[in-house]
Coordinates of C-alpha atoms in Angstrom, one line a residue:
Chain A
M1 CA -29.0 30.6 11.9
P2 CA -31.1 27.7 13.2
N3 CA -30.3 26.1 16.5
H4 CA -28.5 23.0 15.3
D5 CA -27.6 19.9 17.1
W6 CA -24.0 18.7 17.1
Y7 CA -22.3 15.4 18.1
I8 CA -19.0 16.6 19.6
E9 CA -16.5 14.0 20.8
K10 CA -14.1 15.5 23.4
F11 CA -11.0 13.5 23.1
Q12 CA -8.8 13.1 26.3
D13 CA -10.4 16.3 27.6
A14 CA -8.1 18.3 25.4
S15 CA -9.3 18.4 21.8
A16 CA -12.6 18.0 20.1
I17 CA -14.0 16.7 16.8
G18 CA -17.6 16.6 15.7
Y19 CA -20.4 16.8 13.2
R20 CA -23.7 18.5 12.9
I21 CA -26.4 15.9 13.2
T22 CA -30.0 15.8 12.0
G23 CA -31.2 12.9 14.1
R24 CA -30.3 9.8 16.1
L25 CA -31.1 6.6 14.3
Y26 CA -30.0 4.0 16.8
H27 CA -29.2 3.7 20.5
A28 CA -28.6 0.5 22.4
V29 CA -26.6 -0.5 25.5
S30 CA -25.0 -3.9 24.9
P31 CA -23.2 -5.9 27.5
Y32 CA -20.0 -4.4 26.1
Q33 CA -20.7 -0.8 25.1
T34 CA -23.1 1.9 24.1
V35 CA -23.9 1.7 20.3
E36 CA -25.3 4.8 18.6
I37 CA -25.8 5.8 15.0
Y38 CA -26.6 9.4 14.1
Q39 CA -27.5 11.0 10.8
T40 CA -25.1 13.9 10.0
A41 CA -25.9 17.0 7.9
E42 CA -23.3 16.3 5.2
F43 CA -21.3 13.1 5.9
G44 CA -23.8 10.3 5.9
N45 CA -24.5 8.2 9.0
L46 CA -22.1 8.3 12.0
L47 CA -21.3 5.3 14.1
V48 CA -20.4 6.0 17.8
L49 CA -19.2 3.4 20.3
D50 CA -19.0 4.4 24.0
G51 CA -18.9 8.1 22.9
A52 CA -16.0 7.6 20.5
I53 CA -16.6 8.3 16.8
M54 CA -15.9 5.2 14.7
L55 CA -16.7 6.3 11.2
T56 CA -18.9 8.4 8.9
E57 CA -20.2 6.9 5.7
A58 CA -18.4 9.8 3.8
H59 CA -14.9 9.0 5.0
E60 CA -14.7 5.4 6.1
F61 CA -13.3 4.4 2.7
I62 CA -9.8 5.5 3.6
Y63 CA -9.6 3.5 6.8
H64 CA -10.9 0.3 5.2
D65 CA -8.7 0.6 2.0
M66 CA -5.6 1.0 4.2
L67 CA -6.4 -1.8 6.7
V68 CA -7.3 -4.3 4.0
H69 CA -5.6 -3.8 0.6
I70 CA -2.1 -3.2 1.8
P71 CA -1.8 -6.6 3.6
L72 CA -3.9 -8.5 1.2
L73 CA -2.0 -7.3 -1.9
S74 CA 1.3 -8.0 -0.1
H75 CA 0.3 -11.6 0.2
P76 CA 1.0 -13.9 -2.8
H77 CA -2.3 -15.7 -2.5
P78 CA -4.6 -14.9 0.4
K79 CA -7.3 -17.6 0.6
R80 CA -8.4 -17.5 4.3
V81 CA -8.7 -14.2 6.1
L82 CA -9.7 -13.5 9.7
V83 CA -11.2 -10.2 10.6
I84 CA -11.2 -9.4 14.3
G85 CA -13.7 -6.7 15.3
G86 CA -15.0 -4.8 12.3
G87 CA -18.7 -5.1 13.2
D88 CA -19.7 -2.3 10.8
G89 CA -18.8 -4.6 7.9
G90 CA -16.5 -2.3 6.0
T91 CA -13.4 -4.5 6.4
I92 CA -15.2 -7.6 5.2
R93 CA -16.6 -5.5 2.2
E94 CA -13.0 -4.7 1.1
V95 CA -11.7 -8.2 1.8
L96 CA -14.3 -9.7 -0.6
R97 CA -13.0 -7.6 -3.4
H98 CA -10.0 -10.0 -3.5
D99 CA -11.1 -13.0 -5.6
T100 CA -8.4 -15.2 -4.1
V101 CA -10.3 -15.1 -0.9
E102 CA -12.3 -18.3 -0.3
R103 CA -13.3 -17.7 3.3
A104 CA -13.4 -14.7 5.5
D105 CA -14.1 -15.4 9.2
M106 CA -15.2 -12.4 11.3
V107 CA -15.0 -12.5 15.1
E108 CA -16.8 -9.6 16.6
I109 CA -17.5 -9.5 20.3
D110 CA -20.6 -7.3 20.1
E111 CA -23.6 -8.5 18.0
E112 CA -25.3 -5.1 18.6
V113 CA -22.7 -3.4 16.4
V114 CA -23.6 -5.7 13.5
K115 CA -27.3 -5.3 14.1
A116 CA -27.0 -1.4 14.1
S117 CA -24.8 -1.5 11.0
R118 CA -27.1 -3.8 9.0
L119 CA -29.9 -1.4 9.6
H120 CA -28.2 2.0 9.2
L121 CA -24.8 1.4 7.4
P122 CA -25.9 -0.8 4.5
D123 CA -23.0 0.3 2.3
L124 CA -20.7 -1.2 4.9
A125 CA -22.6 -4.2 6.3
G126 CA -24.2 -5.2 3.0
Q127 CA -21.6 -7.9 2.3
L128 CA -21.8 -9.7 5.6
D129 CA -24.2 -12.3 4.2
D130 CA -21.8 -13.3 1.4
P131 CA -21.4 -17.1 1.4
R132 CA -17.7 -16.7 1.9
V133 CA -18.2 -15.0 5.3
R134 CA -18.6 -16.8 8.6
L135 CA -19.6 -14.5 11.4
K136 CA -18.9 -15.4 15.1
F137 CA -20.0 -13.3 18.0
Q138 CA -17.2 -14.1 20.5
D139 CA -14.2 -12.5 22.2
A140 CA -11.4 -12.8 19.6
V141 CA -8.9 -13.1 22.4
E142 CA -10.4 -16.5 23.3
F143 CA -11.0 -17.4 19.6
V144 CA -7.4 -17.1 18.5
R145 CA -6.1 -19.2 21.5
E146 CA -7.5 -22.3 19.7
I147 CA -6.1 -21.7 16.2
S148 CA -2.9 -22.8 14.6
D149 CA -1.5 -22.3 11.1
E150 CA -4.9 -21.5 9.6
Y151 CA -5.0 -17.9 8.2
D152 CA -3.2 -16.2 5.4
V153 CA -4.1 -12.7 6.7
V154 CA -5.4 -11.5 10.0
L155 CA -6.9 -8.0 10.2
V156 CA -7.5 -6.4 13.6
D157 CA -10.2 -3.8 13.2
S158 CA -10.5 -2.9 16.9
T159 CA -11.7 0.0 19.0
D160 CA -9.2 1.8 21.2
P161 CA -7.2 -0.1 23.9
I162 CA -9.8 0.7 26.6
G163 CA -13.1 -1.2 27.1
P164 CA -13.9 -4.3 25.0
G165 CA -10.9 -3.7 22.7
E166 CA -8.2 -3.8 25.4
G167 CA -7.2 -7.4 25.1
L168 CA -6.5 -6.9 21.4
F169 CA -3.5 -4.8 22.2
S170 CA -1.7 -7.4 24.5
S171 CA 1.5 -9.3 23.7
A172 CA -0.3 -12.6 24.6
F173 CA -2.9 -11.8 21.9
Y174 CA -0.2 -11.0 19.3
R175 CA 1.5 -14.3 20.0
D176 CA -1.7 -16.1 19.5
V177 CA -2.2 -14.3 16.2
L178 CA 1.3 -15.3 15.1
R179 CA 0.5 -18.9 15.8
A180 CA -2.9 -18.6 14.0
L181 CA -1.1 -17.5 10.8
K182 CA 0.4 -19.8 8.1
A183 CA 4.1 -19.6 7.5
D184 CA 3.8 -16.7 5.0
G185 CA 1.0 -15.0 6.9
I186 CA 0.5 -11.3 7.5
V187 CA -1.3 -9.4 10.2
A188 CA -2.4 -5.8 9.9
V189 CA -3.8 -3.9 12.9
Q190 CA -5.2 -0.4 13.4
S191 CA -2.5 1.1 15.6
E192 CA -3.9 4.4 16.8
S193 CA -3.1 8.1 16.2
P194 CA 0.4 9.5 15.8
F195 CA -0.8 12.8 17.4
G196 CA -3.5 11.9 20.0
T197 CA -2.2 8.6 21.3
K198 CA 1.5 8.8 20.7
G199 CA 2.3 6.4 23.6
E200 CA 0.0 3.8 22.1
V201 CA 1.7 3.8 18.7
G202 CA 5.1 3.2 20.2
A203 CA 3.8 0.6 22.7
I204 CA 2.1 -1.4 19.9
Q205 CA 5.3 -1.3 17.8
A206 CA 7.4 -2.5 20.7
K207 CA 5.2 -5.4 21.5
M208 CA 4.9 -6.4 17.8
K209 CA 8.7 -6.2 17.3
A210 CA 9.3 -8.6 20.1
I211 CA 7.1 -11.2 18.4
F212 CA 7.1 -10.8 14.6
P213 CA 10.3 -11.0 12.4
L214 CA 9.2 -7.9 10.5
V215 CA 7.0 -4.9 11.6
R216 CA 6.3 -1.8 9.6
L217 CA 4.2 1.2 10.5
Y218 CA 2.1 2.9 7.8
W219 CA -0.3 5.8 7.9
G220 CA -2.9 7.9 6.1
P221 CA -5.5 10.5 6.7
M222 CA -8.6 9.7 8.7
P223 CA -10.9 12.7 8.9
N224 CA -13.3 10.9 11.4
Y225 CA -10.7 10.6 14.1
P226 CA -9.2 13.2 16.5
F227 CA -6.3 15.1 14.7
G228 CA -7.3 13.5 11.3
T229 CA -4.4 11.1 10.8
W230 CA -4.2 7.4 11.6
T231 CA -1.7 4.6 11.6
W232 CA -1.8 0.9 10.9
T233 CA 0.9 -1.7 11.5
Y234 CA 1.9 -4.5 9.1
C235 CA 3.6 -7.6 10.5
S236 CA 4.9 -10.5 8.5
K237 CA 5.5 -14.0 9.9
S238 CA 8.0 -14.8 7.1
G239 CA 9.8 -11.5 7.4
R240 CA 8.8 -10.3 3.9
E241 CA 8.4 -6.6 3.3
P242 CA 5.0 -5.1 2.4
E243 CA 5.5 -5.1 -1.3
I244 CA 2.9 -5.7 -4.0
R245 CA 2.9 -9.5 -4.7
R246 CA 0.0 -9.6 -7.0
P247 CA 0.4 -6.7 -9.5
E248 CA -2.7 -7.5 -11.6
A249 CA -4.9 -7.7 -8.6
A250 CA -3.4 -4.4 -7.3
A251 CA -4.2 -2.7 -10.6
A252 CA -7.8 -4.0 -10.4
I253 CA -8.3 -2.8 -6.9
E254 CA -6.7 0.6 -7.8
A255 CA -9.2 0.9 -10.7
E256 CA -12.1 0.8 -8.3
A257 CA -10.8 2.2 -5.0
K258 CA -11.3 5.7 -3.8
Y259 CA -8.1 5.8 -1.8
Y260 CA -5.8 2.9 -2.6
N261 CA -3.4 2.9 -5.5
R262 CA 0.0 1.2 -6.1
D263 CA 2.0 4.3 -5.4
I264 CA 0.1 4.8 -2.1
H265 CA 1.0 1.2 -1.2
R266 CA 4.6 2.3 -1.1
S267 CA 4.4 5.9 0.1
A268 CA 2.1 4.9 3.1
F269 CA 5.3 3.5 4.7
V270 CA 7.3 6.7 4.2
L271 CA 7.2 8.3 7.7
P272 CA 7.7 11.9 8.6
N273 CA 10.6 12.5 11.1
F274 CA 8.4 12.7 14.2
M275 CA 6.9 9.3 13.4
R276 CA 10.2 7.6 12.7
K277 CA 10.8 7.8 16.4
Y278 CA 7.7 5.6 17.3
Chain B
M1 CA -15.3 16.7 35.9
P2 CA -14.6 20.4 36.0
N3 CA -16.6 22.7 33.8
H4 CA -14.0 23.4 31.1
D5 CA -14.0 26.0 28.4
W6 CA -13.5 25.0 24.8
Y7 CA -12.8 26.8 21.6
I8 CA -14.8 25.0 19.0
E9 CA -14.7 26.0 15.3
K10 CA -17.8 25.0 13.4
F11 CA -16.7 24.6 9.9
Q12 CA -19.3 25.3 7.1
D13 CA -22.0 24.5 9.7
A14 CA -21.3 20.8 9.2
S15 CA -18.2 19.6 11.1
A16 CA -16.4 20.9 14.1
I17 CA -12.8 20.9 15.5
G18 CA -11.7 22.4 18.8
Y19 CA -9.4 22.5 21.8
R20 CA -9.9 22.9 25.5
I21 CA -8.6 26.3 26.4
T22 CA -7.3 27.7 29.7
G23 CA -7.5 31.4 28.8
R24 CA -7.7 34.1 26.2
L25 CA -4.3 35.9 25.8
Y26 CA -5.1 38.3 23.0
H27 CA -8.1 39.9 21.3
A28 CA -8.1 42.7 18.8
V29 CA -10.3 43.8 15.9
S30 CA -8.1 45.0 13.1
P31 CA -9.3 46.8 9.9
Y32 CA -9.2 43.3 8.3
Q33 CA -10.3 40.7 10.8
T34 CA -10.6 39.6 14.4
V35 CA -7.3 38.4 15.9
E36 CA -7.3 36.1 18.9
I37 CA -4.8 34.0 20.7
Y38 CA -5.9 31.4 23.3
Q39 CA -3.9 29.2 25.6
T40 CA -4.9 25.5 25.2
A41 CA -4.8 22.8 27.8
E42 CA -2.3 20.6 25.9
F43 CA -1.2 22.1 22.6
G44 CA 0.4 25.4 23.4
N45 CA -1.1 28.7 22.2
L46 CA -3.8 28.8 19.5
L47 CA -4.1 31.5 16.8
V48 CA -7.6 32.3 15.5
L49 CA -8.5 34.7 12.7
D50 CA -12.1 35.6 12.2
G51 CA -13.1 32.5 14.1
A52 CA -11.0 30.1 12.0
I53 CA -8.2 28.2 13.7
M54 CA -4.9 29.0 12.1
L55 CA -2.5 27.0 14.2
T56 CA -1.5 25.6 17.5
E57 CA 2.1 25.7 18.7
A58 CA 2.1 21.9 19.0
H59 CA 1.3 21.1 15.4
E60 CA 2.2 24.1 13.2
F61 CA 5.6 22.5 12.4
I62 CA 4.0 20.3 9.7
Y63 CA 2.3 23.1 7.8
H64 CA 5.5 25.2 7.8
D65 CA 7.8 22.4 6.9
M66 CA 5.6 21.5 3.9
L67 CA 5.1 25.1 2.7
V68 CA 8.7 26.0 2.9
H69 CA 11.2 23.2 2.5
I70 CA 9.7 21.4 -0.5
P71 CA 9.9 24.5 -2.8
L72 CA 13.2 25.8 -1.3
L73 CA 15.0 22.5 -1.7
S74 CA 13.6 22.1 -5.2
H75 CA 15.3 25.4 -6.2
P76 CA 19.0 25.2 -7.1
H77 CA 20.0 28.3 -5.2
P78 CA 17.2 30.4 -3.6
K79 CA 18.6 33.7 -2.7
R80 CA 15.6 36.0 -2.6
V81 CA 12.3 34.8 -1.1
L82 CA 8.9 36.5 -0.9
V83 CA 6.5 35.4 1.8
I84 CA 2.9 36.6 1.3
G85 CA 0.8 36.5 4.5
G86 CA 2.4 34.4 7.2
G87 CA 2.0 37.0 9.9
D88 CA 2.6 34.5 12.7
G89 CA 6.3 34.2 11.5
G90 CA 6.5 30.4 11.1
T91 CA 7.1 30.5 7.4
I92 CA 9.9 33.1 7.8
R93 CA 11.4 31.0 10.6
E94 CA 11.7 28.0 8.2
V95 CA 12.9 30.1 5.2
L96 CA 15.8 31.3 7.3
R97 CA 17.1 27.8 7.9
H98 CA 18.3 27.9 4.3
D99 CA 21.7 29.5 4.3
T100 CA 21.5 30.4 0.6
V101 CA 18.8 32.9 1.4
E102 CA 20.1 36.5 1.4
R103 CA 16.8 38.3 1.8
A104 CA 13.3 37.3 2.7
D105 CA 10.6 39.9 2.1
M106 CA 7.3 39.4 3.9
V107 CA 4.2 41.2 2.9
E108 CA 1.4 40.8 5.4
I109 CA -1.8 42.9 5.2
D110 CA -2.5 42.9 8.9
E111 CA 0.0 44.3 11.4
E112 CA -2.2 43.1 14.2
V113 CA -1.3 39.4 13.4
V114 CA 2.4 40.1 13.7
K115 CA 1.9 42.1 16.9
A116 CA -0.2 39.3 18.5
S117 CA 2.3 36.6 17.4
R118 CA 5.4 38.5 18.7
L119 CA 3.7 38.6 22.1
H120 CA 2.3 35.1 22.3
L121 CA 3.8 32.9 19.6
P122 CA 7.5 33.6 20.2
D123 CA 8.7 30.3 18.7
L124 CA 7.1 31.3 15.4
A125 CA 7.6 35.1 15.4
G126 CA 11.1 35.1 17.0
Q127 CA 12.9 35.3 13.7
L128 CA 11.0 38.3 12.2
D129 CA 13.8 40.7 13.4
D130 CA 16.5 38.8 11.5
P131 CA 18.5 41.2 9.4
R132 CA 17.7 39.2 6.2
V133 CA 13.9 39.9 6.7
R134 CA 12.1 43.0 5.4
L135 CA 8.6 43.3 6.7
K136 CA 5.9 45.2 4.8
F137 CA 2.4 45.7 6.0
Q138 CA 0.6 46.0 2.7
D139 CA -1.9 44.2 0.5
A140 CA 0.2 41.6 -1.4
V141 CA -2.1 41.8 -4.4
E142 CA -0.9 45.4 -4.9
F143 CA 2.7 44.6 -3.9
V144 CA 3.2 42.0 -6.6
R145 CA 1.8 44.2 -9.4
E146 CA 5.0 46.3 -9.3
I147 CA 7.5 43.4 -9.3
S148 CA 9.3 41.7 -12.2
D149 CA 11.9 39.0 -12.3
E150 CA 12.9 39.5 -8.7
Y151 CA 12.3 36.4 -6.6
D152 CA 13.6 32.8 -6.6
V153 CA 10.8 31.5 -4.5
V154 CA 7.4 33.0 -3.6
L155 CA 5.4 31.4 -0.7
V156 CA 1.8 32.2 -0.3
D157 CA 0.8 31.6 3.3
S158 CA -2.7 32.9 3.1
T159 CA -5.9 32.5 5.0
D160 CA -8.9 30.9 3.2
P161 CA -10.4 32.5 0.1
I162 CA -12.8 34.6 2.0
G163 CA -12.1 37.9 3.7
P164 CA -8.7 39.5 3.4
G165 CA -7.2 36.4 1.7
E166 CA -9.6 36.4 -1.2
G167 CA -7.5 38.2 -3.8
L168 CA -4.6 35.8 -3.2
F169 CA -6.6 33.1 -5.0
S170 CA -7.3 35.0 -8.2
S171 CA -5.8 34.3 -11.7
A172 CA -4.7 38.0 -11.9
F173 CA -2.7 37.5 -8.7
Y174 CA -1.1 34.3 -9.9
R175 CA -0.1 36.0 -13.2
D176 CA 1.6 38.8 -11.2
V177 CA 3.4 36.1 -9.1
L178 CA 4.6 34.5 -12.3
R179 CA 6.1 37.8 -13.5
A180 CA 7.6 38.5 -10.1
L181 CA 9.6 35.3 -10.3
K182 CA 13.0 34.8 -12.0
A183 CA 13.2 32.4 -14.9
D184 CA 13.8 29.4 -12.7
G185 CA 11.5 30.6 -10.0
I186 CA 9.1 28.5 -7.9
V187 CA 5.9 29.4 -6.1
A188 CA 4.2 27.3 -3.4
V189 CA 0.8 28.1 -2.0
Q190 CA -1.4 26.7 0.7
S191 CA -4.2 25.2 -1.4
E192 CA -6.9 24.2 1.1
S193 CA -8.4 20.9 2.3
P194 CA -9.0 17.9 0.1
F195 CA -12.1 17.0 2.3
G196 CA -13.6 20.3 3.5
T197 CA -13.1 22.5 0.5
K198 CA -12.8 20.1 -2.4
G199 CA -14.1 22.7 -4.9
E200 CA -11.3 25.1 -3.8
V201 CA -8.5 22.6 -4.4
G202 CA -9.7 22.0 -7.9
A203 CA -10.3 25.7 -8.6
I204 CA -6.8 26.6 -7.5
Q205 CA -5.3 23.8 -9.6
A206 CA -7.2 24.9 -12.7
K207 CA -6.2 28.6 -12.4
M208 CA -2.6 27.7 -11.8
K209 CA -2.4 25.3 -14.7
A210 CA -3.6 28.0 -17.1
I211 CA -0.7 30.2 -16.0
F212 CA 2.3 28.0 -15.0
P213 CA 4.1 25.4 -17.2
L214 CA 4.2 22.9 -14.3
V215 CA 1.8 22.6 -11.4
R216 CA 1.9 19.8 -8.8
L217 CA -0.4 19.2 -5.9
Y218 CA 1.1 17.8 -2.6
W219 CA -0.3 17.0 0.8
G220 CA 0.2 16.2 4.4
P221 CA -1.5 16.0 7.8
M222 CA -2.6 19.2 9.5
P223 CA -4.2 18.4 12.8
N224 CA -5.2 22.0 13.4
Y225 CA -7.5 22.2 10.4
P226 CA -11.0 20.7 9.8
F227 CA -10.6 17.0 8.7
G228 CA -6.9 17.0 9.6
T229 CA -5.4 17.0 6.1
W230 CA -4.1 19.8 4.0
T231 CA -2.8 20.5 0.5
W232 CA -0.2 22.8 -1.0
T233 CA 0.5 23.5 -4.6
Y234 CA 4.0 23.8 -6.2
C235 CA 4.3 25.7 -9.5
S236 CA 7.5 26.1 -11.5
K237 CA 8.1 28.9 -14.0
S238 CA 10.8 26.8 -15.8
G239 CA 8.7 23.6 -15.9
R240 CA 11.1 21.7 -13.6
E241 CA 9.6 19.0 -11.4
P242 CA 9.8 19.4 -7.6
E243 CA 12.9 17.3 -7.1
I244 CA 15.6 17.8 -4.5
R245 CA 18.2 20.1 -6.2
R246 CA 20.4 20.6 -3.2
P247 CA 21.0 17.2 -1.6
E248 CA 23.3 18.4 1.1
A249 CA 21.0 21.2 2.2
A250 CA 18.1 18.7 2.2
A251 CA 20.1 16.3 4.5
A252 CA 20.8 19.2 6.8
I253 CA 17.2 20.3 7.0
E254 CA 16.1 16.7 7.5
A255 CA 18.5 16.3 10.5
E256 CA 16.7 19.2 12.3
A257 CA 13.1 19.0 11.0
K258 CA 10.3 17.4 12.9
Y259 CA 8.3 16.6 9.7
Y260 CA 10.4 17.0 6.5
N261 CA 12.7 14.4 5.2
R262 CA 13.9 13.5 1.7
D263 CA 11.6 10.6 1.3
I264 CA 8.7 12.8 2.3
H265 CA 9.8 15.3 -0.3
R266 CA 8.9 12.7 -2.9
S267 CA 6.0 10.9 -1.3
A268 CA 4.1 14.1 -0.5
F269 CA 3.3 14.2 -4.3
V270 CA 1.8 10.7 -4.3
L271 CA -1.9 11.3 -4.3
P272 CA -4.6 8.9 -3.3
N273 CA -7.2 8.2 -6.0
F274 CA -9.8 10.7 -4.8
M275 CA -7.2 13.5 -4.9
R276 CA -6.0 12.6 -8.4
K277 CA -9.3 13.9 -9.7
Y278 CA -8.7 17.4 -8.3

């Protein structure tokens, strides 16, 4: 057996997840974090921020389908979308599949993530130059303070609540997002692991429920993250449940998606007992 | 940072999963495999067979809820159950929660697994002495050759299709299981990972569909296994779908289970697009 190299993330000094790598393609230290891209043996390129695995090209499709299509198809006519974080471009790529969308603003704090992704994650970042996209390199916590009644959907594609992502998990930020939404607006956020960061899932839920009239936890597999399962949280300003509002658009997305389908739209909100307590 | 020890499983020389360990509690080389139990830092004890992680005490509940309660609650009156493999005892523990069950036979090839589990996995193996249980240490492939029309439910709690578990994935074995079942009998098997062993999921489906009138794939999270998601396959001799046949029993199981509930019973069969192709 050859002496292989591995990228192993040791999560909270208790569990580990990793990939065999065949090279490091990118390394930079930005003002915010260390940005690395590795080539894996079997799962395409691997994005790592501050030592935490963000995605592999092989499996990112699940995360992006779940973060984007559930809120966008629950909205009757999403025209203006705000993506917070998401520097790899995968979230924007999925947003642009919705032909109702006229403009997608993306506010990413770290230009270095976009630069690395344009070079080495072209299947994700390839749509960032679409004319409907406006890219801003700025702290989204500051950006949303200035905005009122402007977006149909806000998607928070953040890192974990430590480091540059920390402010994106505060009640003050959630209140600003509520104000930034139009009256029938929806926000979806990545809301951490039901196994690895149990406290976080519950904390996000509690803060959201104090601010939004309707909050629903949903979940799916995410092979790239510790323990392999992830959650997202759907919040509605109008109090409307996350039901499919545009059946034809949902069918069209389903026909092309690798993960999303209309039955999954519903079953993703069915929680196992241990997650009902969060 | 102290210099910790880790148990890292490198799966198919491409991905890795592991736990920080604080000691090795058991090590034996049986005629079939190497049996080890480690103590982890945060997830209870860890069972490893031939280098492959089988379970941690913290997360085994999902696997056992899914393998047992879905088939048993889809049967109108399961009295006699056969468990194949399952030497740790977790499957028997869940079977015995069903008060219709008069007798549970367990056929495990490797006595060493039961011995290790009785010592170091008492929450799993603690029910193996229940008077309803009959334990046989024998190759289940041979055992089922002799049986006709005897079981209401057969549960195949095997290792992967290499080593001692290999014969439990053959068409010949599945035909013997069909014959061993009563007319309204159900079999459920662990059917591998939708990410790590895609070829296996499809191969099991194809063999089953050639033998059973009704075959349904279902899935759930399994943090202990590579990529964190697992599948099981439900097959019915009568052709009946996996619907809840005993609502009161299902409600009672739901009240105590950490994973299973009646909505999960249904949503576990909702497949994302990439799994519909298997």
